[in-house]
Amino acid sequence: MYRQILLMIVACSTLLSANAAEDERQAMNAAYREYQEIMARGVSARAEAVEPAARAYELAKRVYGNAHQTTAALAINYGNVLENRAEAVQILNEGLAISEAVHGKEAIDLIDPLMALADASTDLRDLPAARRYYTRALDIALTYEEKDSFLEGIITLSLGVTNYNDNKRLESIKQFRAARDILAKHDTNLAKIRLATAELWIGTYQIVSGRHKEAIEPLLASLALFNSFPETRFTALTNYKMLVEAYESLGMRDEATPHALAMGAITMTEPVLLYEVQPTLNRVRTPGLAQVSFTVDEQGYPRDATVVSAADQRFGDTALETIGKMRYAPRVVDEVAVATPGVVHTFMFRPSR
């Protein structure tokens, strides 16, 4: 009799435990569905997704433990939506550790947490850490037996951006070009957008390096791709600005005009400075300012400039000469570029070395 009672107690305990586990599993699934529904509304709703993502991850740890692919996936979801990027790195590292325990340290499944960690580290300006994560992700992608060249191109581009921002410019341009060559072989819309991004970074590198003529071809290629997709319309603003800078630096002012006008058509605000020139004046002993007022005409040229104030007459004369070399995106009203009077720019003069 005692043995039968004991068995009944054990059976009841097991049933209660199973029921509790099933309740937690269902709660985890409900939290995950809530997270998905919020994320489906777009990036702007990400903050609302934090709570259900955290709930789903905590429940997964109780249901599956810390060595299950579901727990890893939910950790990555949670880390990706955390606005506090330091906390995100902590959670994503947990997701990476679980993924390593489940799949091994060289598995293709590690690329998602590695890329997420690299992105979070970039947000924290921890570029050496970002580079380590991207490099490890790329190594896994390159050694995986079923190679995915699109994935390779995406990671290579991200690694190039990290190196560029970390002033490792020679490494970055090699990676931008490698990413461009890889992505050009793919015909999907996502590949084309990433290809445009690679071309834009190549153009950026050339501009910063002072090679304005070499910047034009990749910038035009990038612009053509971005203009093919309405969702990247505002990304093209960088293209327009850099093309204006490249053409103006080469003295090709007419070639800069359509890009200045296109910029104005997108911004439709007050004139936007696209190409700035620093004043050059010898034998400056004390610093000072010169302020000029002018009209930005329909093509973005400063016209009819006058000196508003100047610490020195030479500052005012140089400011008038310099403003004529600059270029703006004109203001656009009802899809027509218009002249804007009364625009003011202030020049700073520093002592000569």
Short mmCIF file of C-alpha atoms in Angstrom, two decimals:
data_model
loop_
_atom_site.label_atom_id
_atom_site.label_comp_id
_atom_site.label_asym_id
_atom_site.label_seq_id
_atom_site.Cartn_x
_atom_site.Cartn_y
_atom_site.Cartn_z
CA MET A 1 0.00 0.00 0.00
CA TYR A 2 2.77 2.45 0.94
CA ARG A 3 4.55 1.73 -2.34
CA GLN A 4 1.34 2.38 -4.32
CA ILE A 5 0.78 5.70 -2.55
CA LEU A 6 4.40 6.72 -3.21
CA LEU A 7 4.03 5.88 -6.92
CA MET A 8 0.81 7.93 -7.09
CA ILE A 9 2.56 10.92 -5.47
CA VAL A 10 5.46 10.65 -7.94
CA ALA A 11 3.05 10.38 -10.88
CA CYS A 12 1.07 13.41 -9.74
CA SER A 13 4.26 15.42 -9.23
CA THR A 14 5.49 14.49 -12.70
CA LEU A 15 2.14 15.46 -14.22
CA LEU A 16 2.13 18.82 -12.44
CA SER A 17 5.71 19.46 -13.58
CA ALA A 18 4.81 18.56 -17.17
CA ASN A 19 1.77 20.84 -17.04
CA ALA A 20 3.88 23.70 -15.67
CA ALA A 21 6.49 23.20 -18.40
CA GLU A 22 3.76 23.16 -21.06
CA ASP A 23 2.29 26.37 -19.65
CA GLU A 24 5.70 28.05 -19.83
CA ARG A 25 6.26 26.78 -23.37
CA GLN A 26 2.93 28.22 -24.47
CA ALA A 27 3.71 31.50 -22.70
CA MET A 28 7.09 31.61 -24.49
CA ASN A 29 5.40 31.06 -27.85
CA ALA A 30 2.85 33.77 -27.08
CA ALA A 31 5.61 36.22 -26.16
CA TYR A 32 7.48 35.39 -29.36
CA ARG A 33 4.35 35.94 -31.48
CA GLU A 34 3.82 39.30 -29.76
CA TYR A 35 7.43 40.22 -30.57
CA GLN A 36 6.94 39.23 -34.23
CA GLU A 37 3.72 41.25 -34.57
CA ILE A 38 5.42 44.36 -33.18
CA MET A 39 8.50 43.99 -35.40
CA ALA A 40 6.27 43.56 -38.45
CA ARG A 41 5.26 47.21 -37.97
CA GLY A 42 8.79 48.33 -38.74
CA VAL A 43 11.96 49.54 -37.05
CA SER A 44 10.15 52.47 -35.40
CA ALA A 45 8.28 50.01 -33.17
CA ARG A 46 11.44 48.30 -31.95
CA ALA A 47 11.29 49.75 -28.44
CA GLU A 48 7.87 48.13 -27.91
CA ALA A 49 9.36 44.74 -28.83
CA VAL A 50 11.91 44.75 -25.99
CA GLU A 51 9.54 43.49 -23.27
CA PRO A 52 8.05 40.51 -25.16
CA ALA A 53 11.51 39.63 -26.53
CA ALA A 54 12.94 39.59 -23.00
CA ARG A 55 9.99 37.54 -21.76
CA ALA A 56 10.37 34.99 -24.55
CA TYR A 57 14.10 34.61 -23.85
CA GLU A 58 13.67 34.16 -20.09
CA LEU A 59 10.95 31.57 -20.63
CA ALA A 60 13.10 29.74 -23.20
CA LYS A 61 15.86 29.38 -20.61
CA ARG A 62 13.38 27.74 -18.26
CA VAL A 63 11.76 25.54 -20.90
CA TYR A 64 14.83 24.51 -22.91
CA GLY A 65 17.81 25.49 -20.77
CA ASN A 66 21.02 27.19 -21.92
CA ALA A 67 21.98 24.66 -24.57
CA HIS A 68 19.17 24.80 -27.10
CA GLN A 69 18.92 26.51 -30.48
CA THR A 70 15.57 28.10 -29.59
CA THR A 71 17.13 29.76 -26.53
CA ALA A 72 19.98 31.04 -28.71
CA ALA A 73 17.61 32.46 -31.33
CA LEU A 74 15.48 34.25 -28.74
CA ALA A 75 18.59 35.70 -27.09
CA ILE A 76 19.64 37.16 -30.44
CA ASN A 77 16.15 38.61 -31.00
CA TYR A 78 16.26 40.22 -27.58
CA GLY A 79 19.75 41.62 -28.02
CA ASN A 80 18.90 43.10 -31.40
CA VAL A 81 16.03 45.22 -30.06
CA LEU A 82 17.74 46.53 -26.92
CA GLU A 83 18.37 50.27 -27.20
CA ASN A 84 21.04 50.09 -24.51
CA ARG A 85 23.81 48.71 -26.68
CA ALA A 86 26.03 47.71 -23.76
CA GLU A 87 23.21 45.51 -22.47
CA ALA A 88 22.70 44.28 -26.02
CA VAL A 89 26.32 43.11 -26.21
CA GLN A 90 25.88 41.18 -22.96
CA ILE A 91 22.71 39.41 -24.19
CA LEU A 92 24.13 38.76 -27.64
CA ASN A 93 27.24 37.22 -26.09
CA GLU A 94 24.93 34.88 -24.20
CA GLY A 95 23.27 34.00 -27.51
CA LEU A 96 26.66 33.40 -29.10
CA ALA A 97 27.78 31.14 -26.25
CA ILE A 98 24.57 29.09 -26.50
CA SER A 99 24.97 28.83 -30.28
CA GLU A 100 28.55 27.61 -29.82
CA ALA A 101 27.38 25.01 -27.30
CA VAL A 102 24.69 23.77 -29.69
CA HIS A 103 26.41 24.00 -33.06
CA GLY A 104 30.15 24.21 -32.39
CA LYS A 105 32.57 27.11 -32.76
CA GLU A 106 32.85 27.03 -36.57
CA ALA A 107 29.18 26.55 -37.52
CA ILE A 108 27.43 28.76 -40.04
CA ASP A 109 24.74 29.33 -37.37
CA LEU A 110 27.20 31.57 -35.50
CA ILE A 111 27.15 34.25 -38.20
CA ASP A 112 23.89 35.84 -37.01
CA PRO A 113 25.04 36.45 -33.41
CA LEU A 114 28.50 37.51 -34.61
CA MET A 115 27.04 40.07 -37.02
CA ALA A 116 24.64 41.33 -34.34
CA LEU A 117 27.53 41.68 -31.89
CA ALA A 118 29.58 43.53 -34.50
CA ASP A 119 26.72 45.95 -35.15
CA ALA A 120 26.19 46.59 -31.43
CA SER A 121 29.94 47.10 -30.91
CA THR A 122 29.94 49.59 -33.79
CA ASP A 123 27.14 51.53 -32.09
CA LEU A 124 29.33 51.66 -28.96
CA ARG A 125 32.28 52.84 -31.10
CA ASP A 126 34.20 49.74 -30.03
CA LEU A 127 35.58 49.28 -33.54
CA PRO A 128 38.31 46.74 -32.64
CA ALA A 129 35.63 44.46 -31.17
CA ALA A 130 33.39 44.99 -34.21
CA ARG A 131 36.29 44.08 -36.49
CA ARG A 132 36.94 40.87 -34.53
CA TYR A 133 33.30 39.80 -34.81
CA TYR A 134 33.03 40.63 -38.52
CA THR A 135 36.33 38.90 -39.25
CA ARG A 136 35.27 35.76 -37.44
CA ALA A 137 31.93 35.78 -39.28
CA LEU A 138 33.75 36.16 -42.61
CA ASP A 139 36.16 33.33 -41.78
CA ILE A 140 33.20 31.03 -41.06
CA ALA A 141 31.44 32.07 -44.28
CA LEU A 142 34.59 31.42 -46.34
CA THR A 143 35.29 28.00 -44.85
CA TYR A 144 31.70 26.72 -44.91
CA GLU A 145 31.35 23.93 -47.45
CA GLU A 146 28.18 25.41 -48.96
CA LYS A 147 29.55 28.89 -49.60
CA ASP A 148 27.13 31.80 -49.91
CA SER A 149 28.87 34.55 -51.88
CA PHE A 150 26.10 37.06 -51.14
CA LEU A 151 26.68 36.58 -47.42
CA GLU A 152 30.40 36.92 -48.02
CA GLY A 153 29.81 40.21 -49.83
CA ILE A 154 27.62 41.59 -47.03
CA ILE A 155 30.17 40.74 -44.33
CA THR A 156 33.08 42.07 -46.41
CA LEU A 157 31.26 45.37 -46.91
CA SER A 158 30.52 45.67 -43.17
CA LEU A 159 34.15 44.93 -42.36
CA GLY A 160 35.25 47.60 -44.82
CA VAL A 161 33.03 50.21 -43.18
CA THR A 162 34.44 49.30 -39.77
CA ASN A 163 38.02 49.63 -41.01
CA TYR A 164 37.23 52.92 -42.74
CA ASN A 165 35.77 54.38 -39.55
CA ASP A 166 38.78 53.09 -37.61
CA ASN A 167 41.14 54.94 -40.00
CA LYS A 168 42.37 51.73 -41.60
CA ARG A 169 41.67 53.20 -45.01
CA LEU A 170 43.89 51.00 -47.20
CA GLU A 171 42.27 47.87 -45.79
CA SER A 172 38.82 49.38 -46.22
CA ILE A 173 39.15 50.22 -49.92
CA LYS A 174 40.28 46.67 -50.68
CA GLN A 175 37.24 45.34 -48.88
CA PHE A 176 34.86 47.80 -50.58
CA ARG A 177 36.13 46.72 -53.98
CA ALA A 178 35.96 43.04 -53.06
CA ALA A 179 32.39 43.48 -51.81
CA ARG A 180 31.45 45.32 -55.01
CA ASP A 181 32.83 42.54 -57.19
CA ILE A 182 30.98 39.87 -55.20
CA LEU A 183 27.64 41.71 -54.98
CA ALA A 184 27.68 42.60 -58.69
CA LYS A 185 27.20 38.89 -59.44
CA HIS A 186 23.81 38.83 -57.72
CA ASP A 187 20.58 40.10 -59.25
CA THR A 188 18.30 40.50 -56.24
CA ASN A 189 17.09 43.92 -55.09
CA LEU A 190 18.86 43.56 -51.76
CA ALA A 191 22.12 42.74 -53.53
CA LYS A 192 21.71 45.80 -55.77
CA ILE A 193 21.14 48.08 -52.79
CA ARG A 194 24.21 46.68 -51.03
CA LEU A 195 26.17 47.02 -54.28
CA ALA A 196 25.15 50.69 -54.39
CA THR A 197 26.38 51.05 -50.82
CA ALA A 198 29.75 49.55 -51.76
CA GLU A 199 30.07 51.94 -54.72
CA LEU A 200 29.16 54.86 -52.46
CA TRP A 201 31.88 53.91 -49.99
CA ILE A 202 34.42 53.61 -52.80
CA GLY A 203 33.44 57.10 -53.94
CA THR A 204 33.66 58.36 -50.37
CA TYR A 205 37.18 56.94 -50.04
CA GLN A 206 38.27 58.67 -53.25
CA ILE A 207 36.79 62.01 -52.18
CA VAL A 208 38.50 61.89 -48.78
CA SER A 209 41.75 60.90 -50.50
CA GLY A 210 41.51 63.95 -52.77
CA ARG A 211 41.02 61.87 -55.92
CA HIS A 212 37.88 63.62 -57.09
CA LYS A 213 38.08 62.45 -60.71
CA GLU A 214 38.28 58.80 -59.61
CA ALA A 215 35.29 59.32 -57.30
CA ILE A 216 32.85 60.24 -60.07
CA GLU A 217 32.40 56.81 -61.68
CA PRO A 218 31.53 54.87 -58.49
CA LEU A 219 29.34 57.73 -57.23
CA LEU A 220 27.36 57.80 -60.48
CA ALA A 221 27.02 54.00 -60.39
CA SER A 222 25.80 54.16 -56.80
CA LEU A 223 23.33 56.93 -57.60
CA ALA A 224 21.85 55.01 -60.54
CA LEU A 225 21.22 52.00 -58.32
CA PHE A 226 19.79 53.98 -55.41
CA ASN A 227 17.44 55.86 -57.75
CA SER A 228 16.02 52.51 -58.88
CA PHE A 229 14.51 51.94 -55.44
CA PRO A 230 12.09 54.49 -53.91
CA GLU A 231 12.96 53.35 -50.39
CA THR A 232 16.58 54.48 -50.83
CA ARG A 233 15.67 57.95 -52.11
CA PHE A 234 17.06 59.76 -49.10
CA THR A 235 20.24 57.67 -49.11
CA ALA A 236 20.93 59.22 -52.52
CA LEU A 237 21.38 62.60 -50.78
CA THR A 238 24.93 61.60 -49.89
CA ASN A 239 25.56 60.74 -53.53
CA TYR A 240 24.35 64.13 -54.73
CA LYS A 241 26.44 66.01 -52.19
CA MET A 242 29.60 64.09 -53.01
CA LEU A 243 29.09 64.42 -56.77
CA VAL A 244 28.72 68.19 -56.37
CA GLU A 245 31.93 68.23 -54.33
CA ALA A 246 33.78 66.12 -56.90
CA TYR A 247 32.69 68.20 -59.89
CA GLU A 248 33.21 71.54 -58.14
CA SER A 249 36.70 70.50 -57.02
CA LEU A 250 37.51 69.74 -60.65
CA GLY A 251 36.10 73.07 -61.83
CA MET A 252 33.22 71.26 -63.61
CA ARG A 253 30.48 73.52 -62.30
CA ASP A 254 27.94 72.79 -65.03
CA GLU A 255 28.25 69.05 -64.38
CA ALA A 256 27.53 69.69 -60.70
CA THR A 257 24.30 71.56 -61.44
CA PRO A 258 21.86 68.63 -61.99
CA HIS A 259 23.01 67.05 -58.74
CA ALA A 260 22.59 70.31 -56.81
CA LEU A 261 19.07 70.62 -58.26
CA ALA A 262 18.24 66.99 -57.44
CA MET A 263 19.38 67.56 -53.86
CA GLY A 264 17.12 70.59 -53.59
CA ALA A 265 14.18 68.64 -54.99
CA ILE A 266 14.52 66.13 -52.14
CA THR A 267 15.21 68.50 -49.25
CA MET A 268 12.84 71.32 -50.38
CA THR A 269 14.03 73.42 -47.43
CA GLU A 270 16.19 76.49 -47.20
CA PRO A 271 19.34 76.28 -49.37
CA VAL A 272 21.69 73.49 -48.27
CA LEU A 273 25.46 74.01 -48.45
CA LEU A 274 26.96 71.25 -50.62
CA TYR A 275 30.46 72.47 -51.40
CA GLU A 276 32.36 74.62 -48.94
CA VAL A 277 35.64 76.43 -49.60
CA GLN A 278 37.91 77.63 -46.82
CA PRO A 279 39.22 81.19 -47.26
CA THR A 280 42.92 81.59 -48.00
CA LEU A 281 44.67 84.69 -46.72
CA ASN A 282 48.35 85.18 -45.93
CA ARG A 283 49.86 87.09 -43.02
CA VAL A 284 46.90 86.77 -40.68
CA ARG A 285 48.16 87.66 -37.21
CA THR A 286 44.99 87.61 -35.17
CA PRO A 287 41.89 85.44 -35.69
CA GLY A 288 38.68 87.02 -36.84
CA LEU A 289 35.34 86.59 -38.59
CA ALA A 290 33.74 87.85 -41.75
CA GLN A 291 30.04 87.47 -42.41
CA VAL A 292 28.52 87.80 -45.86
CA SER A 293 24.94 87.91 -47.11
CA PHE A 294 23.98 86.73 -50.59
CA THR A 295 21.31 85.20 -52.78
CA VAL A 296 21.38 81.50 -53.64
CA ASP A 297 20.06 81.45 -57.19
CA GLU A 298 17.95 78.79 -58.91
CA GLN A 299 21.00 76.70 -59.72
CA GLY A 300 22.57 76.89 -56.28
CA TYR A 301 25.17 79.58 -57.03
CA PRO A 302 25.79 82.37 -54.47
CA ARG A 303 25.11 85.72 -56.15
CA ASP A 304 25.17 89.43 -55.22
CA ALA A 305 27.20 88.91 -52.04
CA THR A 306 27.77 91.78 -49.62
CA VAL A 307 29.77 91.99 -46.42
CA VAL A 308 27.61 92.14 -43.30
CA SER A 309 30.51 92.45 -40.87
CA ALA A 310 34.25 91.82 -40.88
CA ALA A 311 36.97 92.12 -38.28
CA ASP A 312 39.33 93.31 -41.01
CA GLN A 313 38.73 94.68 -44.52
CA ARG A 314 40.95 91.97 -45.94
CA PHE A 315 38.71 89.38 -44.26
CA GLY A 316 35.66 90.90 -45.94
CA ASP A 317 37.30 91.05 -49.39
CA THR A 318 38.49 87.44 -49.14
CA ALA A 319 35.08 86.30 -47.92
CA LEU A 320 33.40 87.87 -50.97
CA GLU A 321 35.86 86.13 -53.27
CA THR A 322 35.47 82.78 -51.50
CA ILE A 323 31.67 82.67 -51.34
CA GLY A 324 31.48 82.73 -55.13
CA LYS A 325 33.35 79.41 -55.27
CA MET A 326 30.83 77.63 -53.05
CA ARG A 327 27.72 75.71 -54.08
CA TYR A 328 24.30 75.12 -52.55
CA ALA A 329 21.24 73.02 -53.23
CA PRO A 330 18.60 75.62 -54.10
CA ARG A 331 15.27 75.87 -52.34
CA VAL A 332 12.44 74.17 -54.23
CA VAL A 333 8.83 75.38 -54.13
CA ASP A 334 6.09 73.43 -55.93
CA GLU A 335 8.78 71.37 -57.68
CA VAL A 336 10.48 74.49 -59.06
CA ALA A 337 13.88 75.76 -57.90
CA VAL A 338 13.70 79.35 -56.70
CA ALA A 339 16.21 82.02 -55.72
CA THR A 340 16.61 82.64 -52.00
CA PRO A 341 17.89 86.07 -50.88
CA GLY A 342 19.34 86.89 -47.49
CA VAL A 343 21.37 83.70 -46.98
CA VAL A 344 24.24 84.35 -44.54
CA HIS A 345 27.57 82.55 -44.17
CA THR A 346 30.31 83.24 -41.64
CA PHE A 347 34.00 82.67 -42.42
CA MET A 348 36.63 82.11 -39.75
CA PHE A 349 40.15 83.43 -40.36
CA ARG A 350 42.94 81.90 -38.32
CA PRO A 351 46.50 83.14 -37.83
CA SER A 352 48.91 82.13 -40.58
CA ARG A 353 51.45 79.51 -39.64
#
